[in-house]
Amino acid sequence: MALPDIQTKTRFTVEFPINASPKILFPYLATASGLTQWFCDDVRYVEGQRLNFIWDQENHYAEISGQRLNRAVRFVFLDEHRQPVSDANFLEFFLDSSQVTDEVYLRITDYSAGHESGEQQEMWDGLVAKLKEQVGG
């Protein structure tokens, strides 16, 4: 009897300063059209609060589990039947701004399995560089 392949999930958090206001940035983090411009090959609304993230012609379904306008959004990934799972992978974008310096920071929390932190840092560095090109920041 084979044991199921269980990968350890890790919470990877990284923060980037971005030269753009939360009002400009937020649509790039929380809408299908905005995410398609920098995050993955395509994003489509499926139903209600559900989206289909497409990478390398593979579908990855997620549900928006929490959102605060111009502040934060969390996507919780679903199984291949588009159903919620326990201990699901999630991705959270959180915008924070300093009242003192007027700087805006994008904090990304990526909870998933199978990545080394060095690889994840490199991946997010590249993705956020694309985002900064889009917003001019």
GROMACS .gro file of N, CA and C in nm:
model
  411
    1MET      N    1   0.085  -0.118   0.000
    1MET     CA    2   0.000   0.000   0.000
    1MET      C    3   0.089   0.124   0.000
    2ALA      N    4   0.073   0.207  -0.099
    2ALA     CA    5   0.156   0.327  -0.112
    2ALA      C    6   0.095   0.441  -0.029
    3LEU      N    7   0.182   0.515   0.032
    3LEU     CA    8   0.137   0.632   0.107
    3LEU      C    9   0.117   0.748   0.012
    4PRO      N   10   0.020   0.835   0.038
    4PRO     CA   11   0.000   0.950  -0.049
    4PRO      C   12   0.122   1.042  -0.046
    5ASP      N   13   0.147   1.105  -0.159
    5ASP     CA   14   0.259   1.198  -0.170
    5ASP      C   15   0.220   1.329  -0.102
    6ILE      N   16   0.275   1.353   0.014
    6ILE     CA   17   0.241   1.473   0.090
    6ILE      C   18   0.360   1.567   0.088
    7GLN      N   19   0.339   1.683   0.032
    7GLN     CA   20   0.445   1.783   0.030
    7GLN      C   21   0.419   1.884   0.140
    8THR      N   22   0.525   1.927   0.203
    8THR     CA   23   0.514   2.026   0.308
    8THR      C   24   0.489   2.163   0.245
    9LYS      N   25   0.389   2.230   0.297
    9LYS     CA   26   0.359   2.364   0.247
    9LYS      C   27   0.434   2.466   0.332
   10THR      N   28   0.473   2.573   0.267
   10THR     CA   29   0.542   2.680   0.338
   10THR      C   30   0.473   2.812   0.308
   11ARG      N   31   0.486   2.902   0.402
   11ARG     CA   32   0.434   3.037   0.386
   11ARG      C   33   0.554   3.125   0.351
   12PHE      N   34   0.552   3.178   0.229
   12PHE     CA   35   0.660   3.264   0.182
   12PHE      C   36   0.604   3.405   0.174
   13THR      N   37   0.668   3.499   0.242
   13THR     CA   38   0.622   3.638   0.240
   13THR      C   39   0.736   3.727   0.194
   14VAL      N   40   0.703   3.817   0.104
   14VAL     CA   41   0.802   3.910   0.051
   14VAL      C   42   0.735   4.046   0.034
   15GLU      N   43   0.813   4.153   0.047
   15GLU     CA   44   0.758   4.288   0.038
   15GLU      C   45   0.839   4.370  -0.062
   16PHE      N   46   0.768   4.449  -0.142
   16PHE     CA   47   0.831   4.533  -0.243
   16PHE      C   48   0.779   4.676  -0.233
   17PRO      N   49   0.869   4.776  -0.238
   17PRO     CA   50   0.822   4.914  -0.250
   17PRO      C   51   0.778   4.938  -0.395
   18ILE      N   52   0.667   5.008  -0.412
   18ILE     CA   53   0.617   5.036  -0.547
   18ILE      C   54   0.577   5.183  -0.553
   19ASN      N   55   0.621   5.250  -0.659
   19ASN     CA   56   0.591   5.391  -0.679
   19ASN      C   57   0.457   5.410  -0.749
   20ALA      N   58   0.350   5.374  -0.683
   20ALA     CA   59   0.215   5.394  -0.738
   20ALA      C   60   0.118   5.394  -0.621
   21SER      N   61   0.010   5.466  -0.638
   21SER     CA   62  -0.089   5.472  -0.530
   21SER      C   63  -0.167   5.342  -0.523
   22PRO      N   64  -0.219   5.310  -0.404
   22PRO     CA   65  -0.302   5.189  -0.391
   22PRO      C   66  -0.420   5.187  -0.489
   23LYS      N   67  -0.477   5.304  -0.518
   23LYS     CA   68  -0.590   5.309  -0.612
   23LYS      C   69  -0.550   5.266  -0.752
   24ILE      N   70  -0.428   5.297  -0.792
   24ILE     CA   71  -0.378   5.255  -0.923
   24ILE      C   72  -0.337   5.107  -0.919
   25LEU      N   73  -0.272   5.065  -0.813
   25LEU     CA   74  -0.220   4.929  -0.802
   25LEU      C   75  -0.328   4.823  -0.785
   26PHE      N   76  -0.429   4.850  -0.706
   26PHE     CA   77  -0.524   4.747  -0.666
   26PHE      C   78  -0.589   4.672  -0.782
   27PRO      N   79  -0.633   4.740  -0.889
   27PRO     CA   80  -0.693   4.665  -1.000
   27PRO      C   81  -0.598   4.563  -1.063
   28TYR      N   82  -0.468   4.587  -1.054
   28TYR     CA   83  -0.370   4.491  -1.108
   28TYR      C   84  -0.358   4.368  -1.018
   29LEU      N   85  -0.402   4.379  -0.895
   29LEU     CA   86  -0.391   4.270  -0.799
   29LEU      C   87  -0.522   4.193  -0.782
   30ALA      N   88  -0.634   4.256  -0.813
   30ALA     CA   89  -0.763   4.199  -0.776
   30ALA      C   90  -0.859   4.174  -0.892
   31THR      N   91  -0.820   4.207  -1.015
   31THR     CA   92  -0.910   4.184  -1.129
   31THR      C   93  -0.843   4.092  -1.231
   32ALA      N   94  -0.925   4.019  -1.304
   32ALA     CA   95  -0.873   3.927  -1.405
   32ALA      C   96  -0.790   4.001  -1.509
   33SER      N   97  -0.840   4.114  -1.559
   33SER     CA   98  -0.766   4.187  -1.662
   33SER      C   99  -0.635   4.243  -1.608
   34GLY      N  100  -0.635   4.288  -1.484
   34GLY     CA  101  -0.512   4.341  -1.424
   34GLY      C  102  -0.409   4.232  -1.400
   35LEU      N  103  -0.451   4.117  -1.346
   35LEU     CA  104  -0.359   4.007  -1.319
   35LEU      C  105  -0.299   3.950  -1.447
   36THR      N  106  -0.377   3.947  -1.554
   36THR     CA  107  -0.328   3.894  -1.681
   36THR      C  108  -0.210   3.976  -1.734
   37GLN      N  109  -0.203   4.103  -1.700
   37GLN     CA  110  -0.098   4.189  -1.752
   37GLN      C  111   0.040   4.164  -1.691
   38TRP      N  112   0.044   4.096  -1.575
   38TRP     CA  113   0.176   4.076  -1.514
   38TRP      C  114   0.194   3.941  -1.443
   39PHE      N  115   0.086   3.877  -1.404
   39PHE     CA  116   0.097   3.763  -1.314
   39PHE      C  117   0.099   3.626  -1.382
   40CYS      N  118   0.012   3.605  -1.480
   40CYS     CA  119   0.009   3.475  -1.548
   40CYS      C  120  -0.037   3.492  -1.692
   41ASP      N  121  -0.044   3.381  -1.763
   41ASP     CA  122  -0.077   3.388  -1.905
   41ASP      C  123  -0.216   3.446  -1.929
   42ASP      N  124  -0.311   3.406  -1.846
   42ASP     CA  125  -0.448   3.457  -1.860
   42ASP      C  126  -0.521   3.433  -1.728
   43VAL      N  127  -0.621   3.516  -1.702
   43VAL     CA  128  -0.709   3.498  -1.587
   43VAL      C  129  -0.850   3.524  -1.636
   44ARG      N  130  -0.940   3.434  -1.600
   44ARG     CA  131  -1.079   3.449  -1.643
   44ARG      C  132  -1.172   3.433  -1.523
   45TYR      N  133  -1.277   3.516  -1.522
   45TYR     CA  134  -1.381   3.497  -1.420
   45TYR      C  135  -1.459   3.372  -1.456
   46VAL      N  136  -1.484   3.288  -1.359
   46VAL     CA  137  -1.557   3.165  -1.383
   46VAL      C  138  -1.702   3.182  -1.338
   47GLU      N  139  -1.719   3.216  -1.211
   47GLU     CA  140  -1.853   3.235  -1.155
   47GLU      C  141  -1.836   3.308  -1.022
   48GLY      N  142  -1.923   3.401  -0.995
   48GLY     CA  143  -1.918   3.472  -0.867
   48GLY      C  144  -1.779   3.521  -0.832
   49GLN      N  145  -1.728   3.474  -0.720
   49GLN     CA  146  -1.597   3.515  -0.672
   49GLN      C  147  -1.486   3.418  -0.715
   50ARG      N  148  -1.507   3.340  -0.819
   50ARG     CA  149  -1.409   3.241  -0.863
   50ARG      C  150  -1.340   3.284  -0.992
   51LEU      N  151  -1.211   3.251  -0.998
   51LEU     CA  152  -1.132   3.283  -1.116
   51LEU      C  153  -1.055   3.160  -1.160
   52ASN      N  154  -1.016   3.161  -1.287
   52ASN     CA  155  -0.931   3.057  -1.343
   52ASN      C  156  -0.799   3.123  -1.382
   53PHE      N  157  -0.692   3.087  -1.311
   53PHE     CA  158  -0.558   3.136  -1.342
   53PHE      C  159  -0.497   3.035  -1.440
   54ILE      N  160  -0.447   3.082  -1.552
   54ILE     CA  161  -0.393   2.992  -1.653
   54ILE      C  162  -0.243   3.016  -1.669
   55TRP      N  163  -0.165   2.910  -1.643
   55TRP     CA  164  -0.020   2.911  -1.663
   55TRP      C  165   0.013   2.793  -1.753
   56ASP      N  166   0.089   2.816  -1.858
   56ASP     CA  167   0.133   2.708  -1.947
   56ASP      C  168   0.016   2.619  -1.989
   57GLN      N  169  -0.094   2.680  -2.025
   57GLN     CA  170  -0.216   2.613  -2.070
   57GLN      C  171  -0.277   2.520  -1.966
   58GLU      N  172  -0.245   2.541  -1.838
   58GLU     CA  173  -0.305   2.463  -1.729
   58GLU      C  174  -0.395   2.554  -1.647
   59ASN      N  175  -0.515   2.501  -1.613
   59ASN     CA  176  -0.611   2.577  -1.534
   59ASN      C  177  -0.585   2.558  -1.385
   60HIS      N  178  -0.593   2.668  -1.312
   60HIS     CA  179  -0.581   2.667  -1.166
   60HIS      C  180  -0.695   2.754  -1.112
   61TYR      N  181  -0.793   2.690  -1.052
   61TYR     CA  182  -0.911   2.762  -1.005
   61TYR      C  183  -0.891   2.813  -0.863
   62ALA      N  184  -0.938   2.935  -0.840
   62ALA     CA  185  -0.925   2.995  -0.707
   62ALA      C  186  -1.051   3.077  -0.678
   63GLU      N  187  -1.071   3.098  -0.550
   63GLU     CA  188  -1.185   3.176  -0.503
   63GLU      C  189  -1.130   3.297  -0.428
   64ILE      N  190  -1.192   3.412  -0.449
   64ILE     CA  191  -1.154   3.530  -0.371
   64ILE      C  192  -1.216   3.510  -0.233
   65SER      N  193  -1.131   3.489  -0.132
   65SER     CA  194  -1.184   3.459   0.001
   65SER      C  195  -1.190   3.583   0.089
   66GLY      N  196  -1.126   3.688   0.047
   66GLY     CA  197  -1.131   3.811   0.124
   66GLY      C  198  -1.078   3.926   0.040
   67GLN      N  199  -1.140   4.041   0.056
   67GLN     CA  200  -1.096   4.156  -0.022
   67GLN      C  201  -1.133   4.284   0.052
   68ARG      N  202  -1.036   4.375   0.058
   68ARG     CA  203  -1.062   4.510   0.110
   68ARG      C  204  -1.016   4.606   0.002
   69LEU      N  205  -1.107   4.685  -0.049
   69LEU     CA  206  -1.080   4.774  -0.162
   69LEU      C  207  -0.954   4.857  -0.140
   70ASN      N  208  -0.868   4.856  -0.240
   70ASN     CA  209  -0.741   4.931  -0.241
   70ASN      C  210  -0.647   4.892  -0.127
   71ARG      N  211  -0.668   4.772  -0.070
   71ARG     CA  212  -0.587   4.733   0.044
   71ARG      C  213  -0.536   4.588   0.036
   72ALA      N  214  -0.628   4.491   0.017
   72ALA     CA  215  -0.586   4.351   0.021
   72ALA      C  216  -0.683   4.262  -0.056
   73VAL      N  217  -0.627   4.152  -0.108
   73VAL     CA  218  -0.708   4.048  -0.171
   73VAL      C  219  -0.640   3.914  -0.145
   74ARG      N  220  -0.722   3.811  -0.121
   74ARG     CA  221  -0.669   3.675  -0.099
   74ARG      C  222  -0.741   3.580  -0.194
   75PHE      N  223  -0.660   3.498  -0.263
   75PHE     CA  224  -0.711   3.395  -0.352
   75PHE      C  225  -0.680   3.260  -0.289
   76VAL      N  226  -0.783   3.180  -0.266
   76VAL     CA  227  -0.766   3.046  -0.211
   76VAL      C  228  -0.791   2.947  -0.326
   77PHE      N  229  -0.692   2.862  -0.351
   77PHE     CA  230  -0.700   2.771  -0.465
   77PHE      C  231  -0.786   2.649  -0.434
   78LEU      N  232  -0.857   2.603  -0.536
   78LEU     CA  233  -0.952   2.494  -0.527
   78LEU      C  234  -0.893   2.368  -0.591
   79ASP      N  235  -0.960   2.254  -0.571
   79ASP     CA  236  -0.910   2.131  -0.634
   79ASP      C  237  -0.951   2.128  -0.782
   80GLU      N  238  -0.914   2.018  -0.850
   80GLU     CA  239  -0.941   2.008  -0.995
   80GLU      C  240  -1.090   2.006  -1.027
   81HIS      N  241  -1.175   1.980  -0.926
   81HIS     CA  242  -1.320   1.982  -0.946
   81HIS      C  243  -1.381   2.115  -0.900
   82ARG      N  244  -1.294   2.212  -0.879
   82ARG     CA  245  -1.333   2.347  -0.836
   82ARG      C  246  -1.399   2.348  -0.699
   83GLN      N  247  -1.356   2.257  -0.613
   83GLN     CA  248  -1.411   2.248  -0.478
   83GLN      C  249  -1.307   2.292  -0.376
   84PRO      N  250  -1.351   2.351  -0.264
   84PRO     CA  251  -1.258   2.390  -0.158
   84PRO      C  252  -1.189   2.267  -0.099
   85VAL      N  253  -1.067   2.285  -0.054
   85VAL     CA  254  -0.992   2.178   0.012
   85VAL      C  255  -0.938   2.229   0.145
   86SER      N  256  -0.914   2.134   0.237
   86SER     CA  257  -0.855   2.177   0.364
   86SER      C  258  -0.708   2.207   0.342
   87ASP      N  259  -0.654   2.300   0.415
   87ASP     CA  260  -0.515   2.343   0.403
   87ASP      C  261  -0.481   2.382   0.259
   88ALA      N  262  -0.570   2.457   0.198
   88ALA     CA  263  -0.555   2.496   0.057
   88ALA      C  264  -0.439   2.594   0.037
   89ASN      N  265  -0.381   2.587  -0.082
   89ASN     CA  266  -0.283   2.689  -0.122
   89ASN      C  267  -0.356   2.822  -0.129
   90PHE      N  268  -0.286   2.929  -0.093
   90PHE     CA  269  -0.345   3.061  -0.111
   90PHE      C  270  -0.238   3.162  -0.148
   91LEU      N  271  -0.286   3.272  -0.201
   91LEU     CA  272  -0.200   3.382  -0.241
   91LEU      C  273  -0.268   3.510  -0.193
   92GLU      N  274  -0.192   3.593  -0.122
   92GLU     CA  275  -0.249   3.717  -0.070
   92GLU      C  276  -0.162   3.835  -0.111
   93PHE      N  277  -0.229   3.939  -0.159
   93PHE     CA  278  -0.162   4.066  -0.190
   93PHE      C  279  -0.214   4.168  -0.090
   94PHE      N  280  -0.122   4.238  -0.025
   94PHE     CA  281  -0.159   4.338   0.076
   94PHE      C  282  -0.082   4.466   0.047
   95LEU      N  283  -0.154   4.577   0.037
   95LEU     CA  284  -0.091   4.708   0.014
   95LEU      C  285  -0.086   4.785   0.144
   96ASP      N  286   0.031   4.836   0.173
   96ASP     CA  287   0.052   4.914   0.294
   96ASP      C  288   0.121   5.043   0.254
   97SER      N  289   0.083   5.153   0.314
   97SER     CA  290   0.151   5.278   0.282
   97SER      C  291   0.198   5.345   0.410
   98SER      N  292   0.314   5.404   0.400
   98SER     CA  293   0.372   5.475   0.514
   98SER      C  294   0.319   5.617   0.516
   99GLN      N  295   0.259   5.656   0.628
   99GLN     CA  296   0.209   5.793   0.642
   99GLN      C  297   0.325   5.893   0.645
  100VAL      N  298   0.439   5.849   0.696
  100VAL     CA  299   0.555   5.937   0.711
  100VAL      C  300   0.626   5.961   0.579
  101THR      N  301   0.658   5.850   0.507
  101THR     CA  302   0.737   5.863   0.384
  101THR      C  303   0.652   5.865   0.258
  102ASP      N  304   0.523   5.834   0.270
  102ASP     CA  305   0.431   5.830   0.158
  102ASP      C  306   0.464   5.717   0.059
  103GLU      N  307   0.544   5.620   0.104
  103GLU     CA  308   0.577   5.507   0.018
  103GLU      C  309   0.469   5.401   0.027
  104VAL      N  310   0.451   5.326  -0.083
  104VAL     CA  311   0.355   5.216  -0.088
  104VAL      C  312   0.434   5.087  -0.099
  105TYR      N  313   0.393   4.988  -0.020
  105TYR     CA  314   0.458   4.857  -0.021
  105TYR      C  315   0.356   4.751  -0.058
  106LEU      N  316   0.398   4.658  -0.143
  106LEU     CA  317   0.318   4.543  -0.177
  106LEU      C  318   0.376   4.424  -0.101
  107ARG      N  319   0.295   4.365  -0.012
  107ARG     CA  320   0.337   4.245   0.060
  107ARG      C  321   0.264   4.126  -0.002
  108ILE      N  322   0.340   4.026  -0.041
  108ILE     CA  323   0.286   3.907  -0.104
  108ILE      C  324   0.307   3.789  -0.009
  109THR      N  325   0.201   3.715   0.016
  109THR     CA  326   0.212   3.591   0.093
  109THR      C  327   0.168   3.477   0.003
  110ASP      N  328   0.259   3.384  -0.018
  110ASP     CA  329   0.237   3.270  -0.107
  110ASP      C  330   0.245   3.144  -0.020
  111TYR      N  331   0.132   3.077   0.000
  111TYR     CA  332   0.129   2.955   0.081
  111TYR      C  333   0.107   2.838  -0.013
  112SER      N  334   0.214   2.760  -0.036
  112SER     CA  335   0.205   2.648  -0.129
  112SER      C  336   0.318   2.550  -0.102
  113ALA      N  337   0.319   2.442  -0.178
  113ALA     CA  338   0.420   2.338  -0.161
  113ALA      C  339   0.515   2.336  -0.280
  114GLY      N  340   0.631   2.277  -0.256
  114GLY     CA  341   0.720   2.245  -0.366
  114GLY      C  342   0.809   2.356  -0.418
  115HIS      N  343   0.832   2.460  -0.341
  115HIS     CA  344   0.919   2.568  -0.387
  115HIS      C  345   1.030   2.591  -0.284
  116GLU      N  346   1.148   2.619  -0.333
  116GLU     CA  347   1.255   2.663  -0.245
  116GLU      C  348   1.244   2.814  -0.234
  117SER      N  349   1.281   2.868  -0.117
  117SER     CA  350   1.263   3.012  -0.098
  117SER      C  351   1.344   3.094  -0.198
  118GLY      N  352   1.461   3.047  -0.237
  118GLY     CA  353   1.541   3.118  -0.338
  118GLY      C  354   1.471   3.126  -0.471
  119GLU      N  355   1.409   3.014  -0.511
  119GLU     CA  356   1.333   3.011  -0.636
  119GLU      C  357   1.212   3.104  -0.628
  120GLN      N  358   1.144   3.101  -0.514
  120GLN     CA  359   1.027   3.186  -0.498
  120GLN      C  360   1.066   3.333  -0.501
  121GLN      N  361   1.175   3.368  -0.435
  121GLN     CA  362   1.220   3.508  -0.435
  121GLN      C  363   1.248   3.553  -0.578
  122GLU      N  364   1.316   3.469  -0.654
  122GLU     CA  365   1.349   3.502  -0.793
  122GLU      C  366   1.222   3.517  -0.877
  123MET      N  367   1.129   3.425  -0.859
  123MET     CA  368   1.004   3.429  -0.933
  123MET      C  369   0.928   3.559  -0.903
  124TRP      N  370   0.913   3.592  -0.774
  124TRP     CA  371   0.839   3.713  -0.737
  124TRP      C  372   0.913   3.840  -0.778
  125ASP      N  373   1.046   3.839  -0.772
  125ASP     CA  374   1.123   3.955  -0.821
  125ASP      C  375   1.088   3.983  -0.967
  126GLY      N  376   1.085   3.878  -1.047
  126GLY     CA  377   1.053   3.893  -1.190
  126GLY      C  378   0.910   3.939  -1.213
  127LEU      N  379   0.816   3.877  -1.140
  127LEU     CA  380   0.676   3.914  -1.157
  127LEU      C  381   0.650   4.059  -1.115
  128VAL      N  382   0.707   4.100  -1.002
  128VAL     CA  383   0.684   4.236  -0.954
  128VAL      C  384   0.754   4.337  -1.045
  129ALA      N  385   0.864   4.300  -1.106
  129ALA     CA  386   0.929   4.389  -1.204
  129ALA      C  387   0.833   4.414  -1.321
  130LYS      N  388   0.761   4.309  -1.365
  130LYS     CA  389   0.662   4.324  -1.472
  130LYS      C  390   0.547   4.415  -1.426
  131LEU      N  391   0.505   4.397  -1.301
  131LEU     CA  392   0.398   4.481  -1.245
  131LEU      C  393   0.442   4.627  -1.242
  132LYS      N  394   0.565   4.651  -1.197
  132LYS     CA  395   0.615   4.788  -1.190
  132LYS      C  396   0.620   4.852  -1.329
  133GLU      N  397   0.653   4.774  -1.431
  133GLU     CA  398   0.651   4.827  -1.569
  133GLU      C  399   0.511   4.870  -1.607
  134GLN      N  400   0.412   4.793  -1.566
  134GLN     CA  401   0.272   4.823  -1.600
  134GLN      C  402   0.223   4.951  -1.533
  135VAL      N  403   0.260   4.969  -1.407
  135VAL     CA  404   0.208   5.084  -1.330
  135VAL      C  405   0.302   5.203  -1.332
  136GLY      N  406   0.419   5.186  -1.392
  136GLY     CA  407   0.516   5.295  -1.398
  136GLY      C  408   0.584   5.319  -1.265
  137GLY      N  409   0.588   5.218  -1.179
  137GLY     CA  410   0.646   5.236  -1.046
  137GLY      C  411   0.769   5.155  -1.025
   0.00000   0.00000   0.00000
